Coordinates of C-alpha atoms in Angstrom, one line a residue:
X1 CA 0.3 23.1 311.5
X2 CA 1.7 25.5 314.6
X3 CA 4.5 26.3 312.8
X4 CA 2.2 27.4 309.8
X5 CA -0.1 29.3 311.7
X6 CA 2.0 32.9 311.4
X7 CA 2.2 32.6 308.2
X8 CA -1.8 32.0 307.4
X9 CA -2.0 34.9 310.3
X10 CA 0.2 37.1 308.4
X11 CA -1.5 36.0 305.2
X12 CA -5.3 37.0 306.2
X13 CA -3.5 40.4 307.3
X14 CA -2.8 41.0 304.3
X15 CA -5.7 40.5 302.7
X16 CA -7.1 42.6 305.0
X17 CA -4.9 45.6 304.5
X18 CA -5.1 45.0 300.0
X19 CA -9.1 45.3 300.5
X20 CA -9.8 48.6 303.0
X21 CA -7.5 49.7 300.6
X22 CA -10.0 48.9 297.8
X23 CA -12.5 50.5 300.2
X24 CA -11.0 54.0 300.5
X25 CA -10.4 53.9 297.1
X26 CA -14.3 54.3 296.3
X27 CA -15.3 57.8 295.9
X28 CA -16.8 60.3 293.6
X29 CA -15.1 62.7 291.1
X30 CA -13.1 65.6 292.4
X31 CA -15.1 68.2 293.2
X32 CA -13.6 71.2 290.1
X33 CA -13.7 67.4 287.3
X34 CA -17.8 67.2 288.4
X35 CA -18.4 71.0 289.0
X36 CA -17.2 71.9 285.4
X37 CA -19.5 69.0 284.5
X38 CA -23.0 70.4 285.8
X39 CA -22.3 74.0 284.7
X40 CA -24.5 74.3 282.2
X41 CA -27.3 72.2 284.5
X42 CA -29.9 74.9 284.9
X43 CA -33.5 73.0 286.6
X44 CA -36.4 76.3 286.4
X45 CA -33.4 79.1 286.1
X46 CA -31.2 77.5 289.8
X47 CA -28.0 77.6 288.9
X48 CA -26.4 74.4 292.1
X49 CA -24.3 76.6 294.3
X50 CA -21.0 75.2 294.2
X51 CA -20.0 75.5 298.1
X52 CA -22.7 72.9 298.6
X53 CA -21.8 70.1 295.1
X54 CA -17.8 70.7 297.6
X55 CA -19.6 69.4 300.7
X56 CA -21.5 66.7 298.9
X57 CA -18.8 66.0 297.5
X58 CA -16.4 65.9 300.3
X59 CA -19.8 64.5 302.7
X60 CA -20.6 61.5 300.3
X61 CA -16.4 60.5 300.3
X62 CA -16.0 60.9 304.2
X63 CA -18.6 57.5 304.2
X64 CA -18.0 55.3 305.5
X65 CA -18.1 51.7 302.8
X66 CA -21.6 50.8 304.0
X67 CA -23.1 53.7 303.4
X68 CA -21.8 54.8 300.0
X69 CA -22.6 51.2 298.3
X70 CA -26.3 52.6 300.6
X71 CA -27.0 56.0 298.8
X72 CA -26.3 55.1 295.8
X73 CA -28.5 52.1 295.7
X74 CA -31.5 54.6 296.5
X75 CA -29.3 56.7 294.0
X76 CA -30.3 53.7 291.2
X77 CA -33.6 53.7 292.7
X78 CA -34.8 56.5 292.5
X79 CA -34.0 57.3 289.1
X80 CA -35.9 53.5 288.1
X81 CA -38.5 54.7 289.9
X82 CA -38.6 58.2 288.3
X83 CA -37.8 56.4 284.5
X84 CA -41.4 54.5 285.8
X85 CA -43.4 57.4 285.7
X86 CA -41.9 58.7 282.4
X87 CA -42.8 55.8 281.1
X88 CA -47.0 55.3 283.0
X89 CA -47.7 58.2 282.2
X90 CA -46.3 57.7 278.1
X91 CA -48.4 54.5 278.0
X92 CA -50.9 57.3 279.1
X93 CA -51.2 59.8 277.0
X94 CA -50.3 56.5 273.6
X95 CA -53.4 55.3 275.0
X96 CA -55.2 58.4 275.4
X97 CA -54.7 58.8 272.0
X98 CA -55.1 55.4 270.8
X99 CA -58.5 55.5 271.7
X100 CA -59.4 59.4 270.4
X101 CA -58.1 57.7 267.1
X102 CA -60.3 54.3 267.2
X103 CA -63.5 56.8 268.2
X104 CA -62.5 59.4 264.6
X105 CA -62.2 56.1 262.4
X106 CA -65.2 55.0 263.8
X107 CA -67.1 57.9 262.9
X108 CA -65.5 58.5 259.7
X109 CA -67.2 55.1 258.6
X110 CA -70.7 55.9 260.6
X111 CA -70.2 59.0 258.4
X112 CA -69.4 56.8 255.1
X113 CA -72.8 54.6 255.5
X114 CA -75.0 57.4 256.1
X115 CA -73.9 59.4 252.9
X116 CA -73.7 56.3 250.8
X117 CA -77.1 55.4 251.6
X118 CA -78.3 59.0 251.4
X119 CA -76.6 59.5 247.9
X120 CA -79.0 56.7 246.7
X121 CA -82.1 57.3 248.1
X122 CA -82.1 60.5 249.6
X123 CA -81.2 64.4 249.8
X124 CA -78.0 65.0 247.7
X125 CA -77.8 68.1 249.2
X126 CA -77.2 66.5 252.8
X127 CA -74.9 64.0 251.6
X128 CA -72.8 66.4 250.4
X129 CA -72.3 68.1 253.2
X130 CA -71.0 64.5 254.8
X131 CA -68.9 63.9 252.8
X132 CA -67.1 67.6 252.8
X133 CA -67.2 66.3 257.3
X134 CA -66.1 63.3 256.6
X135 CA -63.0 64.4 254.2
X136 CA -62.6 66.9 257.2
X137 CA -61.8 64.0 259.9
X138 CA -60.0 62.1 257.9
X139 CA -57.2 65.3 257.3
X140 CA -57.1 65.5 260.8
X141 CA -55.9 61.5 261.6
X142 CA -54.4 60.6 257.7
X143 CA -51.5 61.8 259.4
X144 CA -51.6 59.4 262.6
X145 CA -48.5 57.1 262.9
X146 CA -50.9 54.2 264.4
X147 CA -53.8 55.0 261.7
X148 CA -53.0 51.4 260.1
X149 CA -52.6 51.1 256.1
X150 CA -55.4 48.9 255.1
X151 CA -58.2 51.7 257.7
X152 CA -56.2 54.6 255.6
X153 CA -56.4 52.4 252.2
X154 CA -59.9 51.6 252.8
X155 CA -61.7 55.0 254.3
X156 CA -59.9 56.3 250.9
X157 CA -61.9 53.8 248.9
X158 CA -65.0 54.6 250.5
X159 CA -64.5 58.1 249.8
X160 CA -64.2 57.9 246.7
X161 CA -67.2 55.1 246.3
X162 CA -69.7 58.1 247.4
X163 CA -68.1 60.5 245.0
X164 CA -69.1 58.4 242.3
X165 CA -73.1 57.9 242.8
X166 CA -73.9 59.7 240.2
X167 CA -77.2 61.7 240.0
X168 CA -79.1 62.6 236.9
X169 CA -82.6 63.7 238.2
X170 CA -84.3 65.3 235.1
X171 CA -83.1 63.1 232.2
X172 CA -82.3 64.7 228.7
X173 CA -85.2 64.1 226.5
X174 CA -84.4 64.2 222.5
X175 CA -88.1 62.8 221.9
X176 CA -91.4 61.7 222.9
X177 CA -91.1 58.8 221.5
X178 CA -94.7 57.5 222.9
X179 CA -96.7 60.0 220.5
X180 CA -95.6 58.0 217.3
X181 CA -98.0 54.9 218.9
X182 CA -97.2 51.5 219.6
X183 CA -96.4 50.5 215.7
X184 CA -93.0 52.6 216.4
X185 CA -92.4 52.0 220.0
X186 CA -88.9 51.6 220.0
X187 CA -87.0 48.3 222.4
X188 CA -83.8 49.2 221.2
X189 CA -81.6 52.1 220.2
X190 CA -77.4 52.2 218.7
X191 CA -75.3 55.0 217.7
X192 CA -74.1 55.9 213.9
X193 CA -71.9 58.1 212.4
X194 CA -72.9 60.4 215.3
X195 CA -76.6 59.6 214.7
X196 CA -79.1 57.2 217.8
X197 CA -81.2 54.7 215.5
X198 CA -84.4 53.3 217.0
X199 CA -86.1 50.1 216.9
X200 CA -89.3 48.5 216.6
X201 CA -90.6 45.5 216.2
X202 CA -90.9 45.9 212.4
X203 CA -89.4 49.0 211.4
X204 CA -86.2 51.2 212.0
X205 CA -85.7 54.8 213.6
X206 CA -83.7 58.0 213.0
X207 CA -84.2 60.3 215.5
X208 CA -84.1 64.3 214.7
X209 CA -82.8 65.5 217.6
X210 CA -83.6 69.3 216.4
X211 CA -87.3 68.5 215.3
X212 CA -86.9 66.3 218.4
X213 CA -89.1 63.2 216.5
X214 CA -88.1 60.0 214.7
X215 CA -88.4 59.4 211.0
X216 CA -88.9 55.8 209.8
X217 CA -86.3 54.6 207.3
X218 CA -87.8 51.2 207.6
X219 CA -91.0 49.1 208.1
X220 CA -92.5 46.4 207.2
X221 CA -89.1 44.6 206.6
X222 CA -91.4 41.3 207.6
X223 CA -89.7 40.8 210.3
X224 CA -89.5 41.2 213.8
X225 CA -86.3 42.7 215.3
X226 CA -86.0 41.7 219.1
X227 CA -82.0 42.6 218.7
X228 CA -80.2 45.8 217.6
X229 CA -76.2 45.7 217.2
X230 CA -74.1 48.4 215.3
X231 CA -71.7 47.5 212.7
X232 CA -69.2 50.2 213.0
X233 CA -66.6 49.2 210.1
X234 CA -69.2 48.5 207.7
X235 CA -71.5 51.3 208.8
X236 CA -74.4 49.0 209.0
X237 CA -76.6 48.2 211.4
X238 CA -78.1 44.4 212.4
X239 CA -81.2 43.6 213.6
X240 CA -81.8 40.5 214.8
X241 CA -84.9 38.9 214.3
X242 CA -85.0 35.2 217.0
X243 CA -88.2 33.5 216.6
X244 CA -87.5 33.2 213.1
X245 CA -82.9 32.9 212.8
X246 CA -83.4 35.8 210.8
X247 CA -81.1 39.3 210.3
X248 CA -81.2 42.3 208.4
X249 CA -78.4 44.2 207.7
X250 CA -79.1 48.2 206.7
X251 CA -76.2 50.3 205.5
X252 CA -77.9 54.2 206.7
X253 CA -75.7 56.0 204.2
X254 CA -76.1 54.0 201.4
X255 CA -80.1 53.4 201.6
X256 CA -80.1 49.7 201.5
X257 CA -80.8 46.8 202.9
X258 CA -80.1 42.7 202.9
X259 CA -81.4 39.8 205.0
X260 CA -80.0 36.2 205.8
X261 CA -80.3 33.4 207.6
X262 CA -79.2 33.2 211.5
X263 CA -76.5 29.7 211.0
X264 CA -77.0 29.6 214.8
X265 CA -80.5 28.2 215.6
X266 CA -82.0 29.6 219.1
X267 CA -79.0 32.0 219.5
X268 CA -79.8 33.8 222.6
X269 CA -77.6 36.4 222.8
X270 CA -76.0 38.2 219.6
X271 CA -72.9 40.8 219.5
X272 CA -70.9 42.1 217.0
X273 CA -67.2 43.5 216.9
X274 CA -64.9 44.5 213.1
X275 CA -67.4 42.6 210.5
X276 CA -67.5 39.8 212.6
X277 CA -70.9 38.9 214.1
X278 CA -71.2 36.3 217.8
X279 CA -73.9 34.8 218.7
X280 CA -74.4 32.6 221.7
X281 CA -77.3 29.5 221.5
X282 CA -77.4 27.0 218.8
X283 CA -76.7 23.4 219.6
X284 CA -75.1 22.1 221.8
X285 CA -75.5 25.9 223.1
X286 CA -71.6 27.7 223.4
X287 CA -70.4 29.9 221.7
X288 CA -70.4 31.3 217.9
X289 CA -68.7 33.1 215.2
X290 CA -70.5 33.8 213.0
X291 CA -68.3 35.1 209.3
X292 CA -69.7 35.8 205.7
X293 CA -68.5 33.2 203.3
X294 CA -69.3 33.6 199.6
X295 CA -71.7 36.5 200.7
X296 CA -73.4 33.4 203.3
X297 CA -73.3 34.0 206.9
X298 CA -71.7 30.3 208.6
X299 CA -70.7 29.8 211.9
X300 CA -68.1 28.3 214.0
X301 CA -67.8 27.1 217.3
X302 CA -65.4 29.7 219.8
X303 CA -65.3 28.1 222.4
X304 CA -62.3 25.6 223.0
X305 CA -62.7 24.9 226.1
X306 CA -66.2 23.6 228.6
X307 CA -67.5 26.8 230.5
X308 CA -70.6 27.7 231.3
X309 CA -72.6 29.8 229.2
X310 CA -75.9 29.8 231.3
X311 CA -78.3 32.0 231.5
X312 CA -76.8 35.5 230.2
X313 CA -79.0 38.0 229.0
X314 CA -76.4 40.1 227.1
X315 CA -72.7 40.2 226.2
X316 CA -70.3 42.9 224.5
X317 CA -66.7 41.9 222.8
X318 CA -63.7 44.3 223.1
X319 CA -61.2 41.4 221.4
X320 CA -62.2 39.6 224.3
X321 CA -66.1 38.9 225.7
X322 CA -67.3 40.2 228.3
X323 CA -71.2 37.5 229.3
X324 CA -73.7 39.5 230.9
X325 CA -76.2 36.9 232.9
X326 CA -79.3 37.6 234.6
X327 CA -78.1 38.3 237.9
X328 CA -75.9 40.5 236.9
X329 CA -73.1 38.8 237.0
X330 CA -70.3 39.2 234.6
X331 CA -68.4 36.0 232.9
X332 CA -65.0 37.1 230.9
X333 CA -64.1 35.2 227.9
X334 CA -60.9 35.4 226.1
X335 CA -58.1 33.0 223.7
X336 CA -61.6 30.3 223.2
X337 CA -62.2 29.9 227.2
X338 CA -63.2 31.2 230.3
X339 CA -61.6 33.5 232.6
X340 CA -61.2 34.2 236.7
X341 CA -63.0 37.3 236.4
X342 CA -65.3 39.2 239.5
X343 CA -66.9 42.6 239.6
X344 CA -66.1 44.4 243.0
X345 CA -69.2 44.6 245.5
X346 CA -71.4 48.2 244.9
X347 CA -74.1 49.2 247.7
X348 CA -76.9 48.4 247.2
X349 CA -76.2 44.8 245.4
X350 CA -77.0 44.4 241.7
X351 CA -79.8 42.1 241.3
X352 CA -80.0 42.3 237.7
X353 CA -78.7 42.8 234.4
X354 CA -79.9 44.0 231.3
X355 CA -77.3 45.3 228.7
X356 CA -73.2 45.7 229.3
X357 CA -71.7 47.9 226.7
X358 CA -67.7 47.7 226.6
X359 CA -66.5 50.3 224.0
X360 CA -62.9 49.1 222.2
X361 CA -61.0 52.1 222.8
X362 CA -62.3 52.4 226.6
X363 CA -60.9 50.9 230.1
X364 CA -64.6 50.4 231.4
X365 CA -67.9 47.7 230.9
X366 CA -71.0 49.1 231.2
X367 CA -74.2 47.6 233.0
X368 CA -77.6 48.6 233.3
X369 CA -79.7 47.2 235.8
X370 CA -83.6 48.9 234.7
X371 CA -84.9 47.8 238.3
X372 CA -82.8 50.1 240.1
X373 CA -82.7 52.7 237.2
X374 CA -79.2 52.8 236.8
X375 CA -76.3 52.5 234.8
X376 CA -73.1 51.0 236.4
X377 CA -69.4 51.3 235.6
X378 CA -66.7 49.1 235.9
X379 CA -63.2 48.8 235.0
X380 CA -62.1 46.0 232.8
X381 CA -60.8 44.4 236.0
X382 CA -64.0 44.2 237.9
X383 CA -63.1 47.5 239.6
X384 CA -66.5 49.8 240.9
X385 CA -66.1 52.9 239.8
X386 CA -69.5 55.0 239.2
X387 CA -73.4 54.3 239.1
X388 CA -74.9 56.8 237.2
X389 CA -78.7 56.7 239.0
X390 CA -81.9 57.7 236.4
X391 CA -84.4 58.4 239.0
X392 CA -88.4 59.1 237.4
X393 CA -87.7 57.8 234.1
X394 CA -90.1 55.2 233.8
X395 CA -88.3 52.1 233.4
X396 CA -85.0 51.7 231.7
X397 CA -85.0 50.0 227.6
X398 CA -82.0 50.3 226.6
X399 CA -79.0 53.1 226.4
X400 CA -76.4 53.9 224.4
X401 CA -72.7 56.2 224.5
X402 CA -71.3 58.0 222.4
X403 CA -68.0 60.1 222.2
X404 CA -69.3 63.5 224.0

């Protein structure tokens, strides 16, 4: 052990020498190098003095190891502290911006709620002013990154929905039909060849727009008409007597008519498509398609699968069948079977439905709700597009569309 002690001491001395050499190597870059690095740094037009920088570098190099380490520690701590302050400031700003955006979105949504009520029941001028204010508010936040896509799309949809409310304060009166007396008072109307036809209980009238009168074309046909259809392909008007399961077909250009017994007994709702007629009713209750065979009407069950056809008030056909229920819902049938279909919600909600139209060459469904004196328009996928309000017009019994 005594022999090995000097060697151990020498080894320890060598380790200490190497440690001291390494410690003395911890220095900052040279003054010239550091000066070149910061030569472009300015703080409020203040340029770091070169002599102060040289002295700082020299001073740091003369510091012992512990002081150098402590200085570096405090420098790092200062940087972290300043970064934390900057982060807190940025977070506070983002929070304030988020709260401001939330307030603007809430204001827009409140405006939209008021707007719907004003357009439907109140002052249209005030509604338009509120709409312009809402659009200005939305334009200011539409590009905000923090605005969620769902919120943005919802606001755009609500603004479009508000624009879709169309009021018709003073409908154009073509003819004061009540002046003709109860015998000629029409309950249904149709348009064929650019002319307007009106059906009473047992008569067919043609509207004379120039004279604002209605001329009687047929009357006393021994039928009590409860529904009127138009066969565009045949150029005829179909008058249905549901009580007698009978029909009169009027060829207006030829000025001729014919009467037939309906093969569907207890028919409740009728529609025409092409040269064919469709009916809901019969026994068993279903959708039937009627065609002529050897001059007579024959009916075949159109539905190939069981489907709910109860509480139907009207139907329209464009190749597919849209059946309107008394509650205002629509059921869709295609290929002999029911399809999933629903109408987009509207404000105020539909509570009843009287008539539906589905133009063949137009992506629209039109629904009459007499109780609210309005006609609602949807796409054939059920998306709401507009509602036409006709206040102070009494109870709307029927409506038709022309190409204008």
